[in-house]
Amino acid sequence: MIVRDRPSALQLFFVLRGSILGRIRGVLLANILLAVLVTVAHRALASHNAVLVSTIPFTLMGLPLAIFLGFRNSACYDRFWEARKLWGELLLRSRNLARQAMHLIDLPAPVADPRDLTDVRVRLVLRALAFSISLKQLLRDQPADPTALEGLLLPAEHEALGRARNRPATLMMAMGADLALCRRVGQLDSLREVQMDSTLSALTAAAASCERIKNTPLPFSYALLLHRTAYLYCFLLPFGIVDAIGLMTPLVVAIVAYTFFGLDTLGDEIEEPFGIQANDLALDAICRGIEIDLREALGDPAPPPALQPVDYLLL
């Protein structure tokens, strides 16, 4: 995801990174080339009573097409924004779990080593970090990366996680088992166990909602209809306006085609918010933020540094 200061009015015309232009430049250039050919042919055949298309069909089609593209983009942005809220919920619940683990579990001494996994408090907090990293990998269809979870899990647990189909669910089961163990040995009473279990349930619910977004795209037939209509409209447009505006036809077609092709492609891009494209969610940065908060809660003297805005450009 790109996070940057808003460019000036002049810079807006030259910003390429994060722009949709890179994905539509091929079809846009083809559309402009067709408009140039139609304009040249119209001038060459002006005295031969060439058959032209009236502007009326384009007037009737243009407004509904723009409205439907707007509706589709709104639906896609709703998915993007819901995904962002869910990851905000993951950040909040991870902080809550760290606070609860550090202060509700009755142990005689504070955490001596923020990386000592034999301490159940450290194990719960670092497992919450592993949960967010594993969820990110699951949503991006990435294979398990042993280095990403290094130092966050016990060796046996790390090995078992590599064989799991749903790694976040496996980690959550292990966290539930630790809560049950704390309850049995008297480190948690029933009330505090319920409070911590509610936090784990909220983490599970947020992860399941993210999986729902990933596994339920917008209906293909709806997107296909808009794709076809936008392409037909833009490629037929030069024939409808060349008689009215003449040499300005390629310029007008370029502006209209950029708008319609751009809206169409932008909807495709933000419909899947968990990818690694420039306008997708910055899941790496969010996981880094969770790691910083959780390691600081454990008293780690050297948590990783926060990402600066320029770092987002590299994600």
mmCIF file of C-alpha atoms in Angstrom:
data_model
loop_
_atom_site.group_PDB
_atom_site.id
_atom_site.type_symbol
_atom_site.label_atom_id
_atom_site.label_comp_id
_atom_site.label_asym_id
_atom_site.label_seq_id
_atom_site.Cartn_x
_atom_site.Cartn_y
_atom_site.Cartn_z
ATOM 1 C CA MET A 1 0.000 0.000 0.000
ATOM 2 C CA ILE A 2 1.198 3.518 -0.803
ATOM 3 C CA VAL A 3 1.140 6.164 1.922
ATOM 4 C CA ARG A 4 2.411 9.567 0.847
ATOM 5 C CA ASP A 5 1.664 13.269 1.178
ATOM 6 C CA ARG A 6 -0.947 14.526 -1.254
ATOM 7 C CA PRO A 7 0.836 15.708 -4.420
ATOM 8 C CA SER A 8 0.377 19.199 -5.803
ATOM 9 C CA ALA A 9 -2.029 19.933 -8.639
ATOM 10 C CA LEU A 10 0.800 19.749 -11.178
ATOM 11 C CA GLN A 11 2.301 16.577 -9.696
ATOM 12 C CA LEU A 12 -1.062 14.828 -9.916
ATOM 13 C CA PHE A 13 -0.641 14.588 -13.701
ATOM 14 C CA PHE A 14 2.760 12.863 -13.458
ATOM 15 C CA VAL A 15 2.360 10.434 -10.528
ATOM 16 C CA LEU A 16 2.711 6.893 -11.863
ATOM 17 C CA ARG A 17 3.298 4.678 -8.803
ATOM 18 C CA GLY A 18 -0.089 3.727 -7.437
ATOM 19 C CA SER A 19 -1.829 5.068 -10.545
ATOM 20 C CA ILE A 20 -4.143 2.787 -12.494
ATOM 21 C CA LEU A 21 -2.555 4.003 -15.733
ATOM 22 C CA GLY A 22 0.037 1.245 -15.763
ATOM 23 C CA ARG A 23 -2.648 -1.442 -15.943
ATOM 24 C CA ILE A 24 -4.769 0.192 -18.652
ATOM 25 C CA ARG A 25 -2.143 1.775 -20.858
ATOM 26 C CA GLY A 26 -2.361 -0.958 -23.513
ATOM 27 C CA VAL A 27 -6.099 -0.795 -24.077
ATOM 28 C CA LEU A 28 -6.055 3.001 -23.677
ATOM 29 C CA LEU A 29 -3.440 3.409 -26.397
ATOM 30 C CA ALA A 30 -5.412 1.071 -28.659
ATOM 31 C CA ASN A 31 -8.537 3.159 -28.103
ATOM 32 C CA ILE A 32 -6.694 6.408 -28.876
ATOM 33 C CA LEU A 33 -5.143 4.889 -31.998
ATOM 34 C CA LEU A 34 -8.603 3.853 -33.197
ATOM 35 C CA ALA A 35 -9.861 7.394 -32.563
ATOM 36 C CA VAL A 36 -6.984 8.821 -34.626
ATOM 37 C CA LEU A 37 -7.728 6.427 -37.498
ATOM 38 C CA VAL A 38 -11.441 7.282 -37.405
ATOM 39 C CA THR A 39 -10.627 11.018 -37.403
ATOM 40 C CA VAL A 40 -8.244 10.700 -40.369
ATOM 41 C CA ALA A 41 -10.712 8.523 -42.279
ATOM 42 C CA HIS A 42 -13.533 10.964 -41.576
ATOM 43 C CA ARG A 43 -11.583 13.866 -43.052
ATOM 44 C CA ALA A 44 -10.531 11.804 -46.073
ATOM 45 C CA LEU A 45 -14.073 10.585 -46.742
ATOM 46 C CA ALA A 46 -15.910 13.767 -45.793
ATOM 47 C CA SER A 47 -17.149 14.242 -49.368
ATOM 48 C CA HIS A 48 -18.320 10.637 -49.765
ATOM 49 C CA ASN A 49 -21.285 10.756 -47.354
ATOM 50 C CA ALA A 50 -19.715 8.224 -44.965
ATOM 51 C CA VAL A 51 -22.098 6.556 -42.564
ATOM 52 C CA LEU A 52 -21.614 7.777 -38.988
ATOM 53 C CA VAL A 53 -23.174 6.767 -35.705
ATOM 54 C CA SER A 54 -25.391 9.294 -33.974
ATOM 55 C CA THR A 55 -24.333 10.641 -30.564
ATOM 56 C CA ILE A 56 -27.730 9.744 -29.087
ATOM 57 C CA PRO A 57 -26.844 6.089 -28.218
ATOM 58 C CA PHE A 58 -23.702 7.259 -26.410
ATOM 59 C CA THR A 59 -25.655 9.839 -24.466
ATOM 60 C CA LEU A 60 -28.135 7.172 -23.399
ATOM 61 C CA MET A 61 -25.409 4.638 -22.509
ATOM 62 C CA GLY A 62 -22.853 6.933 -20.907
ATOM 63 C CA LEU A 63 -24.779 8.014 -17.824
ATOM 64 C CA PRO A 64 -26.046 4.543 -16.822
ATOM 65 C CA LEU A 65 -22.586 3.074 -17.405
ATOM 66 C CA ALA A 66 -20.988 5.696 -15.166
ATOM 67 C CA ILE A 67 -23.605 5.073 -12.466
ATOM 68 C CA PHE A 68 -23.155 1.306 -12.540
ATOM 69 C CA LEU A 69 -19.360 1.632 -12.478
ATOM 70 C CA GLY A 70 -19.734 3.906 -9.469
ATOM 71 C CA PHE A 71 -21.986 1.395 -7.692
ATOM 72 C CA ARG A 72 -19.545 -1.434 -8.370
ATOM 73 C CA ASN A 73 -16.595 0.604 -7.116
ATOM 74 C CA SER A 74 -18.558 1.454 -3.974
ATOM 75 C CA ALA A 75 -19.185 -2.249 -3.362
ATOM 76 C CA CYS A 76 -15.500 -2.998 -3.916
ATOM 77 C CA TYR A 77 -14.436 -0.187 -1.587
ATOM 78 C CA ASP A 78 -16.801 -1.514 1.077
ATOM 79 C CA ARG A 79 -14.866 -4.789 0.950
ATOM 80 C CA PHE A 80 -11.562 -2.887 1.169
ATOM 81 C CA TRP A 81 -12.709 -0.777 4.112
ATOM 82 C CA GLU A 82 -14.224 -3.721 5.958
ATOM 83 C CA ALA A 83 -10.918 -5.578 5.581
ATOM 84 C CA ARG A 84 -9.075 -2.566 7.000
ATOM 85 C CA LYS A 85 -11.452 -2.410 9.975
ATOM 86 C CA LEU A 86 -10.956 -6.115 10.628
ATOM 87 C CA TRP A 87 -7.199 -5.690 10.749
ATOM 88 C CA GLY A 88 -7.689 -2.737 13.070
ATOM 89 C CA GLU A 89 -9.717 -5.096 15.254
ATOM 90 C CA LEU A 90 -6.860 -7.598 15.163
ATOM 91 C CA LEU A 91 -4.471 -4.894 16.358
ATOM 92 C CA LEU A 92 -6.829 -3.887 19.177
ATOM 93 C CA ARG A 93 -7.486 -7.447 20.357
ATOM 94 C CA SER A 94 -3.795 -8.334 20.213
ATOM 95 C CA ARG A 95 -3.027 -5.414 22.519
ATOM 96 C CA ASN A 96 -5.832 -6.516 24.842
ATOM 97 C CA LEU A 97 -4.508 -10.062 24.917
ATOM 98 C CA ALA A 98 -1.029 -8.831 25.806
ATOM 99 C CA ARG A 99 -2.404 -6.717 28.641
ATOM 100 C CA GLN A 100 -4.536 -9.578 29.944
ATOM 101 C CA ALA A 101 -1.692 -12.093 29.727
ATOM 102 C CA MET A 102 0.673 -9.818 31.606
ATOM 103 C CA HIS A 103 -1.718 -8.786 34.391
ATOM 104 C CA LEU A 104 -4.449 -11.409 34.770
ATOM 105 C CA ILE A 105 -2.340 -14.579 34.891
ATOM 106 C CA ASP A 106 -1.145 -15.151 38.450
ATOM 107 C CA LEU A 107 2.569 -15.864 38.424
ATOM 108 C CA PRO A 108 4.910 -14.988 41.291
ATOM 109 C CA ALA A 109 7.400 -12.937 39.289
ATOM 110 C CA PRO A 110 7.295 -10.553 36.325
ATOM 111 C CA VAL A 111 8.545 -11.673 32.932
ATOM 112 C CA ALA A 112 12.306 -12.070 33.183
ATOM 113 C CA ASP A 113 13.045 -12.715 29.504
ATOM 114 C CA PRO A 114 10.645 -11.351 26.821
ATOM 115 C CA ARG A 115 11.741 -14.193 24.520
ATOM 116 C CA ASP A 116 11.436 -17.078 26.987
ATOM 117 C CA LEU A 117 8.702 -19.306 25.554
ATOM 118 C CA THR A 118 8.566 -21.474 28.658
ATOM 119 C CA ASP A 119 6.735 -18.586 30.349
ATOM 120 C CA VAL A 120 3.058 -18.968 29.443
ATOM 121 C CA ARG A 121 2.588 -15.190 29.311
ATOM 122 C CA VAL A 122 5.368 -14.786 26.763
ATOM 123 C CA ARG A 123 4.075 -17.778 24.844
ATOM 124 C CA LEU A 124 0.560 -16.329 24.566
ATOM 125 C CA VAL A 125 1.723 -12.888 23.486
ATOM 126 C CA LEU A 126 4.214 -14.111 20.890
ATOM 127 C CA ARG A 127 1.702 -16.623 19.607
ATOM 128 C CA ALA A 128 -0.701 -13.713 18.991
ATOM 129 C CA LEU A 129 2.001 -12.146 16.812
ATOM 130 C CA ALA A 130 2.458 -15.448 14.987
ATOM 131 C CA PHE A 131 -1.324 -15.516 14.499
ATOM 132 C CA SER A 132 -1.357 -12.194 12.628
ATOM 133 C CA ILE A 133 1.634 -13.149 10.468
ATOM 134 C CA SER A 134 0.108 -16.535 9.626
ATOM 135 C CA LEU A 135 -3.218 -14.898 8.766
ATOM 136 C CA LYS A 136 -1.459 -12.489 6.406
ATOM 137 C CA GLN A 137 0.237 -15.409 4.652
ATOM 138 C CA LEU A 138 -3.052 -17.309 4.436
ATOM 139 C CA LEU A 139 -4.911 -14.368 2.905
ATOM 140 C CA ARG A 140 -2.154 -13.881 0.348
ATOM 141 C CA ASP A 141 -1.943 -17.616 -0.474
ATOM 142 C CA GLN A 142 1.705 -17.575 0.553
ATOM 143 C CA PRO A 143 3.440 -20.774 1.700
ATOM 144 C CA ALA A 144 4.552 -21.066 5.299
ATOM 145 C CA ASP A 145 7.744 -19.088 5.852
ATOM 146 C CA PRO A 146 9.758 -20.628 8.713
ATOM 147 C CA THR A 147 11.858 -17.490 9.135
ATOM 148 C CA ALA A 148 8.806 -15.259 9.628
ATOM 149 C CA LEU A 149 7.798 -17.166 12.785
ATOM 150 C CA GLU A 150 11.295 -17.835 14.081
ATOM 151 C CA GLY A 151 11.478 -17.309 17.837
ATOM 152 C CA LEU A 152 7.703 -16.960 18.219
ATOM 153 C CA LEU A 153 6.797 -20.624 18.806
ATOM 154 C CA LEU A 154 8.179 -23.649 20.586
ATOM 155 C CA PRO A 155 10.141 -25.946 18.215
ATOM 156 C CA ALA A 156 7.552 -28.725 18.322
ATOM 157 C CA GLU A 157 4.729 -26.281 17.748
ATOM 158 C CA HIS A 158 6.615 -24.653 14.887
ATOM 159 C CA GLU A 159 7.084 -28.030 13.209
ATOM 160 C CA ALA A 160 3.417 -28.986 13.648
ATOM 161 C CA LEU A 161 2.292 -25.641 12.258
ATOM 162 C CA GLY A 162 4.072 -26.357 8.980
ATOM 163 C CA ARG A 163 1.718 -29.292 8.369
ATOM 164 C CA ALA A 164 -1.484 -27.396 9.236
ATOM 165 C CA ARG A 165 -3.920 -26.357 6.502
ATOM 166 C CA ASN A 166 -5.244 -23.348 8.415
ATOM 167 C CA ARG A 167 -2.321 -22.069 10.460
ATOM 168 C CA PRO A 168 -4.177 -19.263 12.311
ATOM 169 C CA ALA A 169 -6.835 -21.743 13.515
ATOM 170 C CA THR A 170 -4.112 -24.132 14.705
ATOM 171 C CA LEU A 171 -2.431 -21.340 16.662
ATOM 172 C CA MET A 172 -5.742 -20.363 18.231
ATOM 173 C CA MET A 173 -6.306 -23.930 19.406
ATOM 174 C CA ALA A 174 -2.892 -23.861 21.090
ATOM 175 C CA MET A 175 -3.743 -20.576 22.800
ATOM 176 C CA GLY A 176 -6.987 -22.057 24.075
ATOM 177 C CA ALA A 177 -5.058 -25.033 25.418
ATOM 178 C CA ASP A 178 -2.735 -22.698 27.329
ATOM 179 C CA LEU A 179 -5.712 -20.903 28.877
ATOM 180 C CA ALA A 180 -7.166 -24.241 29.979
ATOM 181 C CA LEU A 181 -3.787 -25.195 31.476
ATOM 182 C CA CYS A 182 -3.611 -21.926 33.413
ATOM 183 C CA ARG A 183 -7.121 -22.559 34.727
ATOM 184 C CA ARG A 184 -6.255 -26.079 35.876
ATOM 185 C CA VAL A 185 -3.114 -25.041 37.757
ATOM 186 C CA GLY A 186 -4.847 -22.105 39.432
ATOM 187 C CA GLN A 187 -3.164 -19.269 37.533
ATOM 188 C CA LEU A 188 -6.552 -18.089 36.212
ATOM 189 C CA ASP A 189 -9.959 -18.105 37.861
ATOM 190 C CA SER A 190 -13.093 -18.713 35.820
ATOM 191 C CA LEU A 191 -13.950 -15.019 35.412
ATOM 192 C CA ARG A 192 -10.536 -14.036 34.079
ATOM 193 C CA GLU A 193 -10.461 -17.089 31.845
ATOM 194 C CA VAL A 194 -13.748 -15.998 30.279
ATOM 195 C CA GLN A 195 -12.360 -12.502 29.671
ATOM 196 C CA MET A 196 -9.269 -13.826 27.905
ATOM 197 C CA ASP A 197 -11.289 -16.400 25.988
ATOM 198 C CA SER A 198 -13.523 -13.566 24.710
ATOM 199 C CA THR A 199 -10.417 -11.872 23.317
ATOM 200 C CA LEU A 200 -9.363 -15.073 21.571
ATOM 201 C CA SER A 201 -12.875 -15.457 20.150
ATOM 202 C CA ALA A 202 -12.740 -11.890 18.793
ATOM 203 C CA LEU A 203 -9.402 -12.636 17.105
ATOM 204 C CA THR A 204 -10.902 -15.776 15.564
ATOM 205 C CA ALA A 205 -13.974 -13.862 14.367
ATOM 206 C CA ALA A 206 -11.841 -11.182 12.697
ATOM 207 C CA ALA A 207 -9.738 -13.826 10.938
ATOM 208 C CA ALA A 208 -12.832 -15.697 9.746
ATOM 209 C CA SER A 209 -14.321 -12.459 8.387
ATOM 210 C CA CYS A 210 -11.125 -11.787 6.445
ATOM 211 C CA GLU A 211 -11.349 -15.283 4.973
ATOM 212 C CA ARG A 212 -14.964 -14.578 4.015
ATOM 213 C CA ILE A 213 -13.923 -11.483 2.072
ATOM 214 C CA LYS A 214 -11.111 -13.348 0.349
ATOM 215 C CA ASN A 215 -13.214 -16.375 -0.604
ATOM 216 C CA THR A 216 -16.360 -14.507 -1.731
ATOM 217 C CA PRO A 217 -15.652 -12.184 -4.671
ATOM 218 C CA LEU A 218 -18.297 -10.080 -6.358
ATOM 219 C CA PRO A 219 -20.412 -12.071 -8.858
ATOM 220 C CA PHE A 220 -18.419 -12.593 -12.050
ATOM 221 C CA SER A 221 -21.414 -12.019 -14.331
ATOM 222 C CA TYR A 222 -21.894 -8.528 -12.887
ATOM 223 C CA ALA A 223 -18.266 -7.571 -13.456
ATOM 224 C CA LEU A 224 -18.282 -9.148 -16.923
ATOM 225 C CA LEU A 225 -21.293 -7.094 -18.009
ATOM 226 C CA LEU A 226 -19.592 -3.872 -16.943
ATOM 227 C CA HIS A 227 -16.298 -4.868 -18.606
ATOM 228 C CA ARG A 228 -18.004 -5.567 -21.930
ATOM 229 C CA THR A 229 -20.163 -2.448 -21.841
ATOM 230 C CA ALA A 230 -17.241 -0.180 -20.967
ATOM 231 C CA TYR A 231 -15.108 -1.603 -23.782
ATOM 232 C CA LEU A 232 -17.902 -1.411 -26.360
ATOM 233 C CA TYR A 233 -18.761 2.146 -25.341
ATOM 234 C CA CYS A 234 -15.182 3.433 -25.520
ATOM 235 C CA PHE A 235 -14.242 1.701 -28.772
ATOM 236 C CA LEU A 236 -17.437 2.829 -30.552
ATOM 237 C CA LEU A 237 -17.263 6.370 -29.148
ATOM 238 C CA PRO A 238 -14.992 7.806 -31.914
ATOM 239 C CA PHE A 239 -17.587 6.910 -34.557
ATOM 240 C CA GLY A 240 -20.280 8.800 -32.678
ATOM 241 C CA ILE A 241 -18.473 12.053 -31.931
ATOM 242 C CA VAL A 242 -16.055 12.529 -34.840
ATOM 243 C CA ASP A 243 -18.614 14.376 -36.958
ATOM 244 C CA ALA A 244 -19.377 16.805 -34.125
ATOM 245 C CA ILE A 245 -15.901 17.616 -32.779
ATOM 246 C CA GLY A 246 -13.559 16.625 -35.626
ATOM 247 C CA LEU A 247 -9.863 16.825 -34.760
ATOM 248 C CA MET A 248 -10.589 16.902 -31.007
ATOM 249 C CA THR A 249 -11.950 13.339 -31.188
ATOM 250 C CA PRO A 250 -8.748 11.548 -30.029
ATOM 251 C CA LEU A 251 -8.372 13.875 -27.028
ATOM 252 C CA VAL A 252 -11.992 13.482 -25.915
ATOM 253 C CA VAL A 253 -11.859 9.724 -26.427
ATOM 254 C CA ALA A 254 -8.640 9.527 -24.379
ATOM 255 C CA ILE A 255 -10.246 11.356 -21.445
ATOM 256 C CA VAL A 256 -13.456 9.311 -21.521
ATOM 257 C CA ALA A 257 -11.632 6.008 -22.018
ATOM 258 C CA TYR A 258 -9.165 6.767 -19.204
ATOM 259 C CA THR A 259 -12.094 7.443 -16.867
ATOM 260 C CA PHE A 260 -14.144 4.355 -17.754
ATOM 261 C CA PHE A 261 -11.231 1.919 -18.130
ATOM 262 C CA GLY A 262 -9.702 3.321 -14.955
ATOM 263 C CA LEU A 263 -12.888 2.938 -12.909
ATOM 264 C CA ASP A 264 -13.378 -0.575 -14.243
ATOM 265 C CA THR A 265 -9.809 -1.657 -13.420
ATOM 266 C CA LEU A 266 -9.749 0.136 -10.076
ATOM 267 C CA GLY A 267 -12.786 -1.868 -8.996
ATOM 268 C CA ASP A 268 -10.930 -5.084 -9.866
ATOM 269 C CA GLU A 269 -7.904 -3.955 -7.855
ATOM 270 C CA ILE A 270 -9.578 -2.953 -4.586
ATOM 271 C CA GLU A 271 -12.035 -5.869 -4.724
ATOM 272 C CA GLU A 272 -9.212 -8.088 -3.394
ATOM 273 C CA PRO A 273 -7.667 -6.000 -0.576
ATOM 274 C CA PHE A 274 -5.204 -8.591 0.753
ATOM 275 C CA GLY A 275 -2.801 -8.738 -2.195
ATOM 276 C CA ILE A 276 0.592 -7.128 -2.700
ATOM 277 C CA GLN A 277 -0.286 -4.510 -5.301
ATOM 278 C CA ALA A 278 0.352 -0.829 -4.689
ATOM 279 C CA ASN A 279 -3.209 -0.055 -3.568
ATOM 280 C CA ASP A 280 -3.809 -3.156 -1.426
ATOM 281 C CA LEU A 281 -3.766 -3.104 2.362
ATOM 282 C CA ALA A 282 -0.352 -2.677 3.971
ATOM 283 C CA LEU A 283 -0.548 -5.955 5.884
ATOM 284 C CA ASP A 284 3.226 -6.075 6.358
ATOM 285 C CA ALA A 285 3.135 -2.687 8.056
ATOM 286 C CA ILE A 286 0.153 -3.642 10.222
ATOM 287 C CA CYS A 287 1.898 -6.834 11.344
ATOM 288 C CA ARG A 288 4.992 -4.765 12.125
ATOM 289 C CA GLY A 289 2.857 -2.452 14.271
ATOM 290 C CA ILE A 290 1.399 -5.441 16.127
ATOM 291 C CA GLU A 291 4.892 -6.815 16.711
ATOM 292 C CA ILE A 292 6.133 -3.529 18.143
ATOM 293 C CA ASP A 293 3.190 -3.231 20.531
ATOM 294 C CA LEU A 294 3.375 -6.827 21.734
ATOM 295 C CA ARG A 295 7.129 -6.859 22.249
ATOM 296 C CA GLU A 296 6.936 -3.586 24.160
ATOM 297 C CA ALA A 297 4.192 -5.095 26.341
ATOM 298 C CA LEU A 298 6.603 -7.934 27.179
ATOM 299 C CA GLY A 299 9.291 -5.426 28.093
ATOM 300 C CA ASP A 300 11.525 -6.173 25.137
ATOM 301 C CA PRO A 301 14.293 -3.533 25.236
ATOM 302 C CA ALA A 302 14.805 -3.664 21.450
ATOM 303 C CA PRO A 303 11.521 -4.001 19.546
ATOM 304 C CA PRO A 304 11.769 -3.566 15.758
ATOM 305 C CA PRO A 305 11.607 0.026 14.490
ATOM 306 C CA ALA A 306 8.344 1.417 13.163
ATOM 307 C CA LEU A 307 7.918 1.776 9.417
ATOM 308 C CA GLN A 308 8.230 5.285 8.035
ATOM 309 C CA PRO A 309 5.971 6.503 5.188
ATOM 310 C CA VAL A 310 8.754 5.927 2.648
ATOM 311 C CA ASP A 311 8.922 2.277 3.747
ATOM 312 C CA TYR A 312 5.299 1.758 2.721
ATOM 313 C CA LEU A 313 6.318 2.486 -0.863
ATOM 314 C CA LEU A 314 8.408 -0.687 -0.822
ATOM 315 C CA LEU A 315 5.673 -3.008 0.425
#
